[in-house]
PDB file of C-alpha atoms in Angstrom:
ATOM      1  CA  MET A   1     -33.524  83.529  73.543  1.00  0.00           C
ATOM      2  CA  VAL A   2     -33.348  85.609  76.248  1.00  0.00           C
ATOM      3  CA  LYS A   3     -36.447  85.594  78.812  1.00  0.00           C
ATOM      4  CA  ASN A   4     -36.676  87.519  81.690  1.00  0.00           C
ATOM      5  CA  VAL A   5     -33.193  90.500  80.849  1.00  0.00           C
ATOM      6  CA  ARG A   6     -35.890  92.498  82.761  1.00  0.00           C
ATOM      7  CA  ARG A   7     -35.400  90.988  85.518  1.00  0.00           C
ATOM      8  CA  HIS A   8     -30.608  91.060  85.650  1.00  0.00           C
ATOM      9  CA  VAL A   9     -31.344  94.316  83.651  1.00  0.00           C
ATOM     10  CA  ALA A  10     -32.250  97.404  85.644  1.00  0.00           C
ATOM     11  CA  MET A  11     -32.462 100.075  83.303  1.00  0.00           C
ATOM     12  CA  ARG A  12     -32.258 103.087  86.201  1.00  0.00           C
ATOM     13  CA  ASP A  13     -32.573 105.429  83.210  1.00  0.00           C
ATOM     14  CA  GLN A  14     -35.766 106.461  81.981  1.00  0.00           C
ATOM     15  CA  LYS A  15     -34.730 107.821  78.963  1.00  0.00           C
ATOM     16  CA  SER A  16     -33.493 104.097  77.338  1.00  0.00           C
ATOM     17  CA  VAL A  17     -34.963 101.209  76.027  1.00  0.00           C
ATOM     18  CA  LEU A  18     -35.353  97.793  76.818  1.00  0.00           C
ATOM     19  CA  VAL A  19     -37.078  95.558  73.847  1.00  0.00           C
ATOM     20  CA  SER A  20     -37.010  92.189  74.823  1.00  0.00           C
ATOM     21  CA  LEU A  21     -38.706  90.908  72.048  1.00  0.00           C
ATOM     22  CA  GLY A  22     -38.143  86.323  72.816  1.00  0.00           C
ATOM     23  CA  GLY A  23     -39.237  84.754  69.715  1.00  0.00           C
ATOM     24  CA  LYS A  24     -39.296  87.495  66.623  1.00  0.00           C
ATOM     25  CA  GLY A  25     -37.302  87.811  63.932  1.00  0.00           C
ATOM     26  CA  MET A  26     -34.797  91.156  63.070  1.00  0.00           C
ATOM     27  CA  GLU A  27     -37.850  92.845  61.135  1.00  0.00           C
ATOM     28  CA  ASP A  28     -40.060  92.739  64.249  1.00  0.00           C
ATOM     29  CA  VAL A  29     -37.325  93.660  66.817  1.00  0.00           C
ATOM     30  CA  VAL A  30     -36.889  96.709  63.773  1.00  0.00           C
ATOM     31  CA  LYS A  31     -38.973  98.194  64.098  1.00  0.00           C
ATOM     32  CA  GLU A  32     -40.229  97.676  68.091  1.00  0.00           C
ATOM     33  CA  VAL A  33     -36.539  99.574  68.403  1.00  0.00           C
ATOM     34  CA  ARG A  34     -37.650 102.578  65.616  1.00  0.00           C
ATOM     35  CA  GLU A  35     -40.868 102.762  67.733  1.00  0.00           C
ATOM     36  CA  GLN A  36     -38.933 102.645  71.530  1.00  0.00           C
ATOM     37  CA  VAL A  37     -36.973 105.386  70.485  1.00  0.00           C
ATOM     38  CA  LYS A  38     -39.308 107.815  69.658  1.00  0.00           C
ATOM     39  CA  GLY A  39     -39.360 110.901  71.113  1.00  0.00           C
ATOM     40  CA  VAL A  40     -36.349 109.917  73.944  1.00  0.00           C
ATOM     41  CA  GLN A  41     -32.783 112.422  72.400  1.00  0.00           C
ATOM     42  CA  GLU A  42     -31.055 110.517  75.130  1.00  0.00           C
ATOM     43  CA  GLY A  43     -29.349 106.859  77.178  1.00  0.00           C
ATOM     44  CA  MET A  44     -29.487 103.851  75.582  1.00  0.00           C
ATOM     45  CA  VAL A  45     -30.841 101.221  73.412  1.00  0.00           C
ATOM     46  CA  ILE A  46     -29.895  97.565  72.803  1.00  0.00           C
ATOM     47  CA  MET A  47     -30.548  95.690  70.513  1.00  0.00           C
ATOM     48  CA  GLN A  48     -30.791  91.781  69.832  1.00  0.00           C
ATOM     49  CA  GLY A  49     -32.176  89.710  67.793  1.00  0.00           C
ATOM     50  CA  GLY A  50     -32.025  87.902  64.229  1.00  0.00           C
ATOM     51  CA  GLY A  51     -31.403  84.182  65.401  1.00  0.00           C
ATOM     52  CA  ASN A  52     -35.856  83.826  64.042  1.00  0.00           C
ATOM     53  CA  SER A  53     -35.649  85.427  60.558  1.00  0.00           C
ATOM     54  CA  LEU A  54     -32.182  84.467  59.991  1.00  0.00           C
ATOM     55  CA  ARG A  55     -32.578  81.252  57.536  1.00  0.00           C
ATOM     56  CA  ARG A  56     -34.860  83.606  55.486  1.00  0.00           C
ATOM     57  CA  LEU A  57     -33.008  87.229  55.275  1.00  0.00           C
ATOM     58  CA  GLY A  58     -29.964  86.101  54.971  1.00  0.00           C
ATOM     59  CA  PRO A  59     -26.177  88.260  55.833  1.00  0.00           C
ATOM     60  CA  GLU A  60     -26.861  90.808  53.367  1.00  0.00           C
ATOM     61  CA  GLN A  61     -31.073  91.442  54.548  1.00  0.00           C
ATOM     62  CA  THR A  62     -30.488  90.741  58.079  1.00  0.00           C
ATOM     63  CA  VAL A  63     -27.765  93.666  57.909  1.00  0.00           C
ATOM     64  CA  GLY A  64     -29.011  96.030  56.151  1.00  0.00           C
ATOM     65  CA  LYS A  65     -32.062  96.249  58.528  1.00  0.00           C
ATOM     66  CA  VAL A  66     -29.901  96.490  60.541  1.00  0.00           C
ATOM     67  CA  MET A  67     -27.175  99.755  60.013  1.00  0.00           C
ATOM     68  CA  GLU A  68     -30.520 101.227  58.477  1.00  0.00           C
ATOM     69  CA  CYS A  69     -31.970 101.258  61.545  1.00  0.00           C
ATOM     70  CA  LEU A  70     -28.530 102.177  62.833  1.00  0.00           C
ATOM     71  CA  LYS A  71     -28.968 105.424  60.078  1.00  0.00           C
ATOM     72  CA  ASP A  72     -32.190 105.519  61.341  1.00  0.00           C
ATOM     73  CA  ILE A  73     -31.774 106.543  64.870  1.00  0.00           C
ATOM     74  CA  LYS A  74     -28.149 108.322  65.734  1.00  0.00           C
ATOM     75  CA  LYS A  75     -30.225 110.905  62.789  1.00  0.00           C
ATOM     76  CA  ASP A  76     -31.281 112.972  65.404  1.00  0.00           C
ATOM     77  CA  ARG A  77     -29.647 110.945  68.094  1.00  0.00           C
ATOM     78  CA  LYS A  78     -26.323 111.497  68.490  1.00  0.00           C
ATOM     79  CA  LYS A  79     -26.414 111.750  73.081  1.00  0.00           C
ATOM     80  CA  VAL A  80     -28.158 108.169  72.366  1.00  0.00           C
ATOM     81  CA  ARG A  81     -25.986 104.942  72.623  1.00  0.00           C
ATOM     82  CA  VAL A  82     -26.933 102.149  70.698  1.00  0.00           C
ATOM     83  CA  ALA A  83     -25.079  98.552  70.637  1.00  0.00           C
ATOM     84  CA  VAL A  84     -26.212  96.103  68.852  1.00  0.00           C
ATOM     85  CA  VAL A  85     -25.469  92.285  70.383  1.00  0.00           C
ATOM     86  CA  GLY A  86     -24.075  89.453  67.401  1.00  0.00           C
ATOM     87  CA  ILE A  87     -27.051  86.707  66.820  1.00  0.00           C
ATOM     88  CA  MET A  88     -25.631  84.370  69.436  1.00  0.00           C
ATOM     89  CA  ARG A  89     -25.295  80.669  68.313  1.00  0.00           C
ATOM     90  CA  ARG A  90     -28.091  77.383  68.843  1.00  0.00           C
ATOM     91  CA  PRO A  91     -26.086  74.709  69.840  1.00  0.00           C
ATOM     92  CA  ARG A  92     -29.232  72.925  68.296  1.00  0.00           C
ATOM     93  CA  GLU A  93     -28.841  74.246  64.893  1.00  0.00           C
ATOM     94  CA  ASN A  94     -26.255  72.606  62.299  1.00  0.00           C
ATOM     95  CA  ALA A  95     -22.770  73.931  60.601  1.00  0.00           C
ATOM     96  CA  GLY A  96     -24.927  75.478  57.669  1.00  0.00           C
ATOM     97  CA  TYR A  97     -27.102  78.741  60.344  1.00  0.00           C
ATOM     98  CA  GLU A  98     -23.699  78.429  62.242  1.00  0.00           C
ATOM     99  CA  GLU A  99     -22.496  79.792  58.508  1.00  0.00           C
ATOM    100  CA  ILE A 100     -24.677  82.501  58.090  1.00  0.00           C
ATOM    101  CA  ARG A 101     -24.819  83.235  61.678  1.00  0.00           C
ATOM    102  CA  ARG A 102     -21.520  83.854  62.122  1.00  0.00           C
ATOM    103  CA  ASP A 103     -21.325  85.871  58.414  1.00  0.00           C
ATOM    104  CA  THR A 104     -23.878  88.587  59.531  1.00  0.00           C
ATOM    105  CA  ASN A 105     -22.352  88.831  62.762  1.00  0.00           C
ATOM    106  CA  LYS A 106     -18.306  89.947  61.651  1.00  0.00           C
ATOM    107  CA  ARG A 107     -20.290  92.104  58.685  1.00  0.00           C
ATOM    108  CA  LEU A 108     -22.863  93.171  61.610  1.00  0.00           C
ATOM    109  CA  GLN A 109     -19.405  94.470  62.970  1.00  0.00           C
ATOM    110  CA  GLU A 110     -17.480  95.459  60.155  1.00  0.00           C
ATOM    111  CA  GLU A 111     -20.388  98.147  59.783  1.00  0.00           C
ATOM    112  CA  VAL A 112     -20.981  99.068  63.303  1.00  0.00           C
ATOM    113  CA  VAL A 113     -16.614  99.256  63.828  1.00  0.00           C
ATOM    114  CA  ARG A 114     -17.183 101.684  60.689  1.00  0.00           C
ATOM    115  CA  MET A 115     -20.274 104.087  62.212  1.00  0.00           C
ATOM    116  CA  LYS A 116     -18.727 103.957  65.386  1.00  0.00           C
ATOM    117  CA  ALA A 117     -15.481 105.504  63.743  1.00  0.00           C
ATOM    118  CA  GLU A 118     -17.716 107.836  62.100  1.00  0.00           C
ATOM    119  CA  CYS A 119     -19.726 108.788  65.323  1.00  0.00           C
ATOM    120  CA  SER A 120     -16.388 108.723  67.075  1.00  0.00           C
ATOM    121  CA  LYS A 121     -15.440 112.502  65.180  1.00  0.00           C
ATOM    122  CA  ASP A 122     -18.169 113.936  67.012  1.00  0.00           C
ATOM    123  CA  PRO A 123     -17.421 114.528  70.296  1.00  0.00           C
ATOM    124  CA  GLY A 124     -21.017 114.867  71.523  1.00  0.00           C
ATOM    125  CA  ASP A 125     -22.224 112.181  69.574  1.00  0.00           C
ATOM    126  CA  TYR A 126     -21.732 108.987  71.932  1.00  0.00           C
ATOM    127  CA  GLY A 127     -21.646 106.743  69.475  1.00  0.00           C
ATOM    128  CA  VAL A 128     -22.503 103.220  68.864  1.00  0.00           C
ATOM    129  CA  SER A 129     -21.306  99.417  69.697  1.00  0.00           C
ATOM    130  CA  PHE A 130     -21.320  95.619  68.666  1.00  0.00           C
ATOM    131  CA  ILE A 131     -21.206  93.419  71.571  1.00  0.00           C
ATOM    132  CA  ASP A 132     -19.995  89.609  70.686  1.00  0.00           C
ATOM    133  CA  LEU A 133     -21.368  86.692  72.524  1.00  0.00           C
ATOM    134  CA  ASP A 134     -19.828  83.760  71.464  1.00  0.00           C
ATOM    135  CA  GLY A 135     -17.159  83.862  74.298  1.00  0.00           C
ATOM    136  CA  ALA A 136     -19.720  83.757  76.796  1.00  0.00           C
ATOM    137  CA  LEU A 137     -22.172  81.482  76.293  1.00  0.00           C
ATOM    138  CA  PRO A 138     -20.323  77.556  76.325  1.00  0.00           C
ATOM    139  CA  GLN A 139     -22.946  75.124  75.375  1.00  0.00           C
ATOM    140  CA  GLU A 140     -23.629  74.626  79.547  1.00  0.00           C
ATOM    141  CA  VAL A 141     -25.265  78.113  79.869  1.00  0.00           C
ATOM    142  CA  PHE A 142     -28.696  77.365  77.115  1.00  0.00           C
ATOM    143  CA  GLU A 143     -31.465  75.125  77.996  1.00  0.00           C
ATOM    144  CA  GLY A 144     -33.079  71.723  77.163  1.00  0.00           C
ATOM    145  CA  ASP A 145     -33.885  72.608  73.321  1.00  0.00           C
ATOM    146  CA  LYS A 146     -30.283  74.017  72.621  1.00  0.00           C
ATOM    147  CA  VAL A 147     -31.510  77.382  71.638  1.00  0.00           C
ATOM    148  CA  HIS A 148     -33.036  79.046  74.541  1.00  0.00           C
ATOM    149  CA  LEU A 149     -30.518  80.210  77.391  1.00  0.00           C
ATOM    150  CA  ASN A 150     -30.675  78.724  81.037  1.00  0.00           C
ATOM    151  CA  TRP A 151     -30.108  80.744  84.450  1.00  0.00           C
ATOM    152  CA  LYS A 152     -26.978  81.752  83.723  1.00  0.00           C
ATOM    153  CA  GLY A 153     -26.644  82.239  80.411  1.00  0.00           C
ATOM    154  CA  GLU A 154     -29.313  85.153  80.842  1.00  0.00           C
ATOM    155  CA  ARG A 155     -27.407  86.010  83.401  1.00  0.00           C
ATOM    156  CA  ARG A 156     -23.644  86.200  81.584  1.00  0.00           C
ATOM    157  CA  MET A 157     -25.612  88.064  78.758  1.00  0.00           C
ATOM    158  CA  CYS A 158     -27.058  90.491  81.052  1.00  0.00           C
ATOM    159  CA  GLY A 159     -23.872  91.166  82.429  1.00  0.00           C
ATOM    160  CA  ARG A 160     -21.837  91.457  79.779  1.00  0.00           C
ATOM    161  CA  MET A 161     -24.605  94.028  78.201  1.00  0.00           C
ATOM    162  CA  LEU A 162     -24.147  95.356  82.234  1.00  0.00           C
ATOM    163  CA  GLU A 163     -20.651  95.680  81.606  1.00  0.00           C
ATOM    164  CA  TRP A 164     -20.428  97.704  77.973  1.00  0.00           C
ATOM    165  CA  ILE A 165     -23.342 100.162  79.936  1.00  0.00           C
ATOM    166  CA  ARG A 166     -20.753 100.636  82.595  1.00  0.00           C
ATOM    167  CA  ALA A 167     -18.154 101.656  80.361  1.00  0.00           C
ATOM    168  CA  THR A 168     -20.384 103.634  77.734  1.00  0.00           C
ATOM    169  CA  GLU A 169     -21.551 105.564  81.162  1.00  0.00           C
ATOM    170  CA  ARG A 170     -17.757 106.175  81.887  1.00  0.00           C
ATOM    171  CA  LEU A 171     -16.666 107.447  78.350  1.00  0.00           C
ATOM    172  CA  CYS A 172     -20.019 109.443  77.913  1.00  0.00           C
ATOM    173  CA  ARG A 173     -19.376 111.945  80.594  1.00  0.00           C
ATOM    174  CA  LEU A 174     -15.581 112.110  79.775  1.00  0.00           C
ATOM    175  CA  ARG A 175     -16.739 113.192  76.154  1.00  0.00           C
ATOM    176  CA  GLU A 176     -19.171 116.127  77.940  1.00  0.00           C
ATOM    177  CA  LYS A 177     -16.124 116.826  79.933  1.00  0.00           C
ATOM    178  CA  ARG A 178     -14.535 117.249  76.627  1.00  0.00           C
ATOM    179  CA  VAL A 179     -17.504 119.601  74.685  1.00  0.00           C
ATOM    180  CA  THR A 180     -18.349 121.044  78.093  1.00  0.00           C
ATOM    181  CA  ASN A 181     -14.307 122.347  78.427  1.00  0.00           C
ATOM    182  CA  ALA A 182     -13.888 123.283  74.422  1.00  0.00           C
ATOM    183  CA  ASN A 183     -16.716 125.374  75.029  1.00  0.00           C
ATOM    184  CA  GLU A 184     -16.475 127.650  78.170  1.00  0.00           C
TER     185      GLU A 184
END
């Protein structure tokens, strides 16, 4: 969906992972994220994908794969911030695809919010988030194929990710300060 993420989102934090796999399904995204987070103990992970395998896997398997991956990441990596980007709409697809996509995103968001609540119980855990792009990507930000984003769409999507990065950086600094103050 996003061809040139790296030119829009500069990963200043060397500990962070940015995986961009154009044309791949959720199985490939999850596999690559798991590979990339090996050895990472703090930083951030942004997961985006799933549209290419959505019809085949359906909402239940797609959500299951994402949540299993999130649990694996967070199990031993409390200082890794993770964002799951909702599956993006595709203006060229029919109403059936859109219904599956919305159902999947609704379920993903519910599960991520549940996990976020669990993470928030531990002041040393930097948590998980769900990034919903539906309102940010009107039809005119898609290429002529009505699947991939054009330059303007890529910038909007990456702008949302940068908003999340900045917001979570502030929250992590506050949490770190609270943990330090509590230990003194």
